[in-house]
mmCIF file of C-alpha atoms in Angstrom:
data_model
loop_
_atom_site.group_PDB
_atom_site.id
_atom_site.type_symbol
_atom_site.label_atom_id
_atom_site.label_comp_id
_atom_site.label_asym_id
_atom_site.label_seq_id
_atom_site.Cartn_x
_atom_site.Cartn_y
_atom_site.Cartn_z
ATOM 1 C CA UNK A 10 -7.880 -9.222 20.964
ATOM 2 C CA UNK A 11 -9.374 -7.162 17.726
ATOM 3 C CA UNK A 12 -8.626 -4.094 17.538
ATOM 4 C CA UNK A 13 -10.890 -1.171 18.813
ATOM 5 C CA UNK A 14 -12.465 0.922 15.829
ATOM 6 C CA UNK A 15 -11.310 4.412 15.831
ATOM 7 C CA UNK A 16 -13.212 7.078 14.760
ATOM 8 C CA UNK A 17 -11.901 9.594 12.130
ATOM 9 C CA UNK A 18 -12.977 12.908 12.800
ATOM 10 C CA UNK A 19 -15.829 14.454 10.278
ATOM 11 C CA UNK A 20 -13.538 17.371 9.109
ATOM 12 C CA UNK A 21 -11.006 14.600 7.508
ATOM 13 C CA UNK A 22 -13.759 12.493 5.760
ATOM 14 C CA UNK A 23 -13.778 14.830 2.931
ATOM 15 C CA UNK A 24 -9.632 14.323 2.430
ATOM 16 C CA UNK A 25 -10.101 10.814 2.728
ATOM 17 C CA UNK A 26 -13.343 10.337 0.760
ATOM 18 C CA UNK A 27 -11.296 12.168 -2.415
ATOM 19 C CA UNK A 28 -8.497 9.599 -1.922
ATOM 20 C CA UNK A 29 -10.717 7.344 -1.947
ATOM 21 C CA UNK A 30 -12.399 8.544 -4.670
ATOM 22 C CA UNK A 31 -8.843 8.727 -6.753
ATOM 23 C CA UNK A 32 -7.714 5.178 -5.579
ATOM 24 C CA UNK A 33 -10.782 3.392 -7.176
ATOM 25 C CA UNK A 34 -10.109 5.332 -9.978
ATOM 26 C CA UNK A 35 -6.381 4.384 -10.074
ATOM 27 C CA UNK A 36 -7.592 0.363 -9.200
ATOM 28 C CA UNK A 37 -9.706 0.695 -12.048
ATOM 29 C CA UNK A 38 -13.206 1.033 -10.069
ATOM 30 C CA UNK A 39 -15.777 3.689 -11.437
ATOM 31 C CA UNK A 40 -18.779 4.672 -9.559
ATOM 32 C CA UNK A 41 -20.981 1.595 -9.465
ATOM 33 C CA UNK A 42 -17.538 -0.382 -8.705
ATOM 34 C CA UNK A 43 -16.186 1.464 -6.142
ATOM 35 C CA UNK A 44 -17.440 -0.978 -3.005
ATOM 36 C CA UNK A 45 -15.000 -3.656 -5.001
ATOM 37 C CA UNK A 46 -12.121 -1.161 -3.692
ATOM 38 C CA UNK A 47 -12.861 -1.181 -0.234
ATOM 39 C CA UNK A 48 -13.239 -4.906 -0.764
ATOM 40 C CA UNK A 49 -10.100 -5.373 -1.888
ATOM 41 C CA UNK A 50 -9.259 -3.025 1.418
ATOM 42 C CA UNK A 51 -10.553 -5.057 3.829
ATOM 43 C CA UNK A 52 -9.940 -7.939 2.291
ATOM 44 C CA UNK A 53 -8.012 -11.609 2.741
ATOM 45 C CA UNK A 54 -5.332 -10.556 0.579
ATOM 46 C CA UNK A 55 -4.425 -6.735 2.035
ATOM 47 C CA UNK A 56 -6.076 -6.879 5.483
ATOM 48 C CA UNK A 57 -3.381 -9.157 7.475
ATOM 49 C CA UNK A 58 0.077 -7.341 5.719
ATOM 50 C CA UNK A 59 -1.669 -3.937 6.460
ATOM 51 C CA UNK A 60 -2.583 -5.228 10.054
ATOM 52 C CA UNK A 61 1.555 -6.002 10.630
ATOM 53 C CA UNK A 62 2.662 -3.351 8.701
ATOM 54 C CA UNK A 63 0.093 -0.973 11.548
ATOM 55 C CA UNK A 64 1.076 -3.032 14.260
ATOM 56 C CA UNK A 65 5.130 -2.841 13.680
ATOM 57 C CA UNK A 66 5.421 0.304 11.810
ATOM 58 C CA UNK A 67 2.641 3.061 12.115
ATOM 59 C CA UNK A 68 2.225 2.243 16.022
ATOM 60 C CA UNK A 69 5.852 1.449 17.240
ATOM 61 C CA UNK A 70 7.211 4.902 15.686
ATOM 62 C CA UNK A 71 7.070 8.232 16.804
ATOM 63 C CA UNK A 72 7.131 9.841 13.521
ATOM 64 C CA UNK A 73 5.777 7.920 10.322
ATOM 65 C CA UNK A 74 6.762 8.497 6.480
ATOM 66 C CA UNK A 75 4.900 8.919 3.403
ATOM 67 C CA UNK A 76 7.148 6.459 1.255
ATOM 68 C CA UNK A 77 7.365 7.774 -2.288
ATOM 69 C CA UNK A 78 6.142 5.396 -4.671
ATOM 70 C CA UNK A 79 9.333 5.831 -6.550
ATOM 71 C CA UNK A 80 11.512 5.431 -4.083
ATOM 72 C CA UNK A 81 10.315 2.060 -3.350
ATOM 73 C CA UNK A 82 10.062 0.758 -6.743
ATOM 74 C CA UNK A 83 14.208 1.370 -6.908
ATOM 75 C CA UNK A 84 14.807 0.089 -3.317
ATOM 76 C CA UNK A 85 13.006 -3.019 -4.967
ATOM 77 C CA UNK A 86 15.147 -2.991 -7.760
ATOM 78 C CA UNK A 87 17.748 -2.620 -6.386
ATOM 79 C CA UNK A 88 17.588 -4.892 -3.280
ATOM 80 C CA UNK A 89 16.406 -7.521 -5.277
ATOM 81 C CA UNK A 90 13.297 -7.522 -2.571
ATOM 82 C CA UNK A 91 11.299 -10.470 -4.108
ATOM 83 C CA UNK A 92 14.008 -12.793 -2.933
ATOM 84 C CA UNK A 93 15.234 -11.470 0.114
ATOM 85 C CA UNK A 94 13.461 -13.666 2.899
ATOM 86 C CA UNK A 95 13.184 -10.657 5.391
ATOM 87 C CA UNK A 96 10.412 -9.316 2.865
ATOM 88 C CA UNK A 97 9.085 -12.860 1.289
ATOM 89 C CA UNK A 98 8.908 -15.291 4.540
ATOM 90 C CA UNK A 99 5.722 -15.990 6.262
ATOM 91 C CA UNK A 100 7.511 -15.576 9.801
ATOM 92 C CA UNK A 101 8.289 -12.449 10.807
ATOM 93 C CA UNK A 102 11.470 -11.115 10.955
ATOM 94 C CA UNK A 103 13.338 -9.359 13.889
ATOM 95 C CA UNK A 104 12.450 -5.428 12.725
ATOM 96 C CA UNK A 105 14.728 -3.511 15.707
ATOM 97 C CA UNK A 106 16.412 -1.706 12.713
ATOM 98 C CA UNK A 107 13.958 -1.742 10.040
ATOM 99 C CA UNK A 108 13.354 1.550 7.807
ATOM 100 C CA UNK A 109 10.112 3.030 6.926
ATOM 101 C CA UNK A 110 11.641 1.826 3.601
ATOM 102 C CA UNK A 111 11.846 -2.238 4.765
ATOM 103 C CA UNK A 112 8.279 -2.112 6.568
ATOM 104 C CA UNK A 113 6.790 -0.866 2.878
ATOM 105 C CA UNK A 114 8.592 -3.542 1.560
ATOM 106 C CA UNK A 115 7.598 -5.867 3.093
ATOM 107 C CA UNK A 116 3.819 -5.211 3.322
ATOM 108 C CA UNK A 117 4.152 -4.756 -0.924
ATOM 109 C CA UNK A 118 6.295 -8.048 -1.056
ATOM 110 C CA UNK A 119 3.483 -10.206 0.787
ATOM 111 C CA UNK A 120 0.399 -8.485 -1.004
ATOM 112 C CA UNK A 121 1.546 -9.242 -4.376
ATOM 113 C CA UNK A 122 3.397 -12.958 -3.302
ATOM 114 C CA UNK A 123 0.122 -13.697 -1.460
ATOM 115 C CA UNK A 124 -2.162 -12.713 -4.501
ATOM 116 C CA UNK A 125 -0.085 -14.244 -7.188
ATOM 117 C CA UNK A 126 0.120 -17.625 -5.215
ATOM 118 C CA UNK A 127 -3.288 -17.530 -4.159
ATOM 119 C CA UNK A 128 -5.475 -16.304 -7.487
ATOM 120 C CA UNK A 129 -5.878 -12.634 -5.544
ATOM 121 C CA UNK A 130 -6.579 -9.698 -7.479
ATOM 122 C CA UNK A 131 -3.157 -9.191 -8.848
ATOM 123 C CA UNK A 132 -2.011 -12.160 -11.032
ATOM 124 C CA UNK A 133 1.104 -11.133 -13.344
ATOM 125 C CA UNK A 134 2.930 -13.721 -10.820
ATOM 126 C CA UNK A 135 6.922 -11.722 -10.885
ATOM 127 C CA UNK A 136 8.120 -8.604 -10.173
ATOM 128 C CA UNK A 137 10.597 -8.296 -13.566
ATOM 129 C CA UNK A 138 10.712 -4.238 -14.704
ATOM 130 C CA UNK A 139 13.481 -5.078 -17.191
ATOM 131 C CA UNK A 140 11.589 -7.130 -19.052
ATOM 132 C CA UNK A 141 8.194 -6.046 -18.442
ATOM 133 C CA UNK A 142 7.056 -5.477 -22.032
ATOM 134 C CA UNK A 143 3.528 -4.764 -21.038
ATOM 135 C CA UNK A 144 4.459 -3.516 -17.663
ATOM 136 C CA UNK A 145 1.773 -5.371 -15.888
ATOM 137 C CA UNK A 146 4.249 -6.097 -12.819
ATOM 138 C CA UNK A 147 4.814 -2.045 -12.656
ATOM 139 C CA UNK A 148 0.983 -1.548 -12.730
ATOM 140 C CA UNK A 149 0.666 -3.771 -9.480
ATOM 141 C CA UNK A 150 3.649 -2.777 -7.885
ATOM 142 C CA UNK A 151 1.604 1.094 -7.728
ATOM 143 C CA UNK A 152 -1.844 -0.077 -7.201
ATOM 144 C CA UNK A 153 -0.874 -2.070 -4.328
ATOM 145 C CA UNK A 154 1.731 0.817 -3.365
ATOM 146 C CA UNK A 155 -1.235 3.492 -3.711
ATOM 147 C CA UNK A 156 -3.295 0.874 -1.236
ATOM 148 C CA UNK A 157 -0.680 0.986 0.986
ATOM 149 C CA UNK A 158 -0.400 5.065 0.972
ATOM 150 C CA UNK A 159 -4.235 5.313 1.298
ATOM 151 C CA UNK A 160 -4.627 2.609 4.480
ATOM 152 C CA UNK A 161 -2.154 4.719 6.071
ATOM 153 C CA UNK A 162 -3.458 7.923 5.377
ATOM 154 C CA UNK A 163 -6.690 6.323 6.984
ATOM 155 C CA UNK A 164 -4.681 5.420 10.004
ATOM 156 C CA UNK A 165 -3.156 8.880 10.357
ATOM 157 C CA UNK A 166 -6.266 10.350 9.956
ATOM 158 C CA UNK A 167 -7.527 8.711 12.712
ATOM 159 C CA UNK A 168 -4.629 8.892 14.894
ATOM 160 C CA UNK A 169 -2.553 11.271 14.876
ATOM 161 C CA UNK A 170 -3.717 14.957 16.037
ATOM 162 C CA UNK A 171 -1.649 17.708 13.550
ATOM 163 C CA UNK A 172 -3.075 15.339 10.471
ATOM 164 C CA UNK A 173 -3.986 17.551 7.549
ATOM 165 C CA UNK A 174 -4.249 14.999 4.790
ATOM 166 C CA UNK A 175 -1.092 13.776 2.657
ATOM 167 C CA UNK A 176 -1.547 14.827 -1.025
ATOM 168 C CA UNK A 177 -2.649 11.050 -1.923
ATOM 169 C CA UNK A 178 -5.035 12.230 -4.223
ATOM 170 C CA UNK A 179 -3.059 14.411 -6.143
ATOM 171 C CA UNK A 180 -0.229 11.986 -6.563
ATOM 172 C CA UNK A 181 -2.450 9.952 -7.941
ATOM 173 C CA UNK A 182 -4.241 11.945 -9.995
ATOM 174 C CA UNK A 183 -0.626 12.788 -11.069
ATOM 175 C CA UNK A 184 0.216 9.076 -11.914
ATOM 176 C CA UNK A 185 -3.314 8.179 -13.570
ATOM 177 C CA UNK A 186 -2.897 11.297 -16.167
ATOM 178 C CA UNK A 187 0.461 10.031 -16.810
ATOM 179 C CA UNK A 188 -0.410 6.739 -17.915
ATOM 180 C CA UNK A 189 -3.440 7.691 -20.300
#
């Protein structure tokens, strides 16, 4: 059964369309490119982890978090996540005790496994921070963090009643300046 398009209420576009906005910018899209963003979105290589990470996550809790992009990238680290088969199998694992933290995991895990297998639009093919000298596997590791953060602050936008927008676009603002 597909699932039924929900519409976001007009007041929120504006919120969203500045994320928006910032994430192309932070994918490396300018204005004429910015319809290769919600490509990428929508697309082969995002679509199905963001459609389990909805389904198990962002509509089986009560309350959902906005998982720091820092946070993550140590839980990674730390967890050794590219090798743990909860995160990197195809079938999906029992999730009764998962953690906002595991479910972000996991949807990062399979975008960038998926793409670097596959020729997608991330290609550095590991996820090695110690001895990243050109940090191409951090760059990834945010952009497909920040697409993460900005498909869920579509779904909360159009689901969840006290939404007032999430601060997406600042963080990233925040990490783009950073990085020039």
């Amino acid at each position: 059964m597909a699932a039924t398009k929900v519409i976001i209420p007009r007041e929120r576009l504006v919120a969203l369309q500045q994320a928006y906005d910032t994430l192309c910018l932070y994918l490396g899209f300018h204005d004429d490119e910015k319809h290769f963003a919600r490509q990428i979105l929508d697309g082969y290589s995002v679509a199905p982890f963001f459609a389990e990470y909805r389904h198990d996550y962002l509509e089986a809790e009560a309350e959902v978090e906005n998982i720091d992009c820092d946070e993550l990238f140590r839980w990674c680290r730390s967890n050794n996540a590219f090798a743990l088969p909860k995160y990197v199998s195809s079938k999906t694992p029992r999730k009764g005790s998962w953690t906002a933290l595991d479910h972000a995991t996991r949807f990062l895990v399979r975008v960038l496994l998926f793409s670097w297998d596959n020729g997608g639009d991330w290609n550095h093919g590991c996820f090695d921070p110690d001895n990243d000298q050109d940090f191409e596997s951090d760059k990834e590791f945010h952009q497909v963090w920040a697409i993460l953060r900005y498909l869920q602050m579509e779904w909360e936008a159009a689901n969840i009643e006290e939404w007032e927008g999430d601060g997406l676009s600042e963080t990233l603002a925040g990490m783009l300046s950073s990085r020039l």
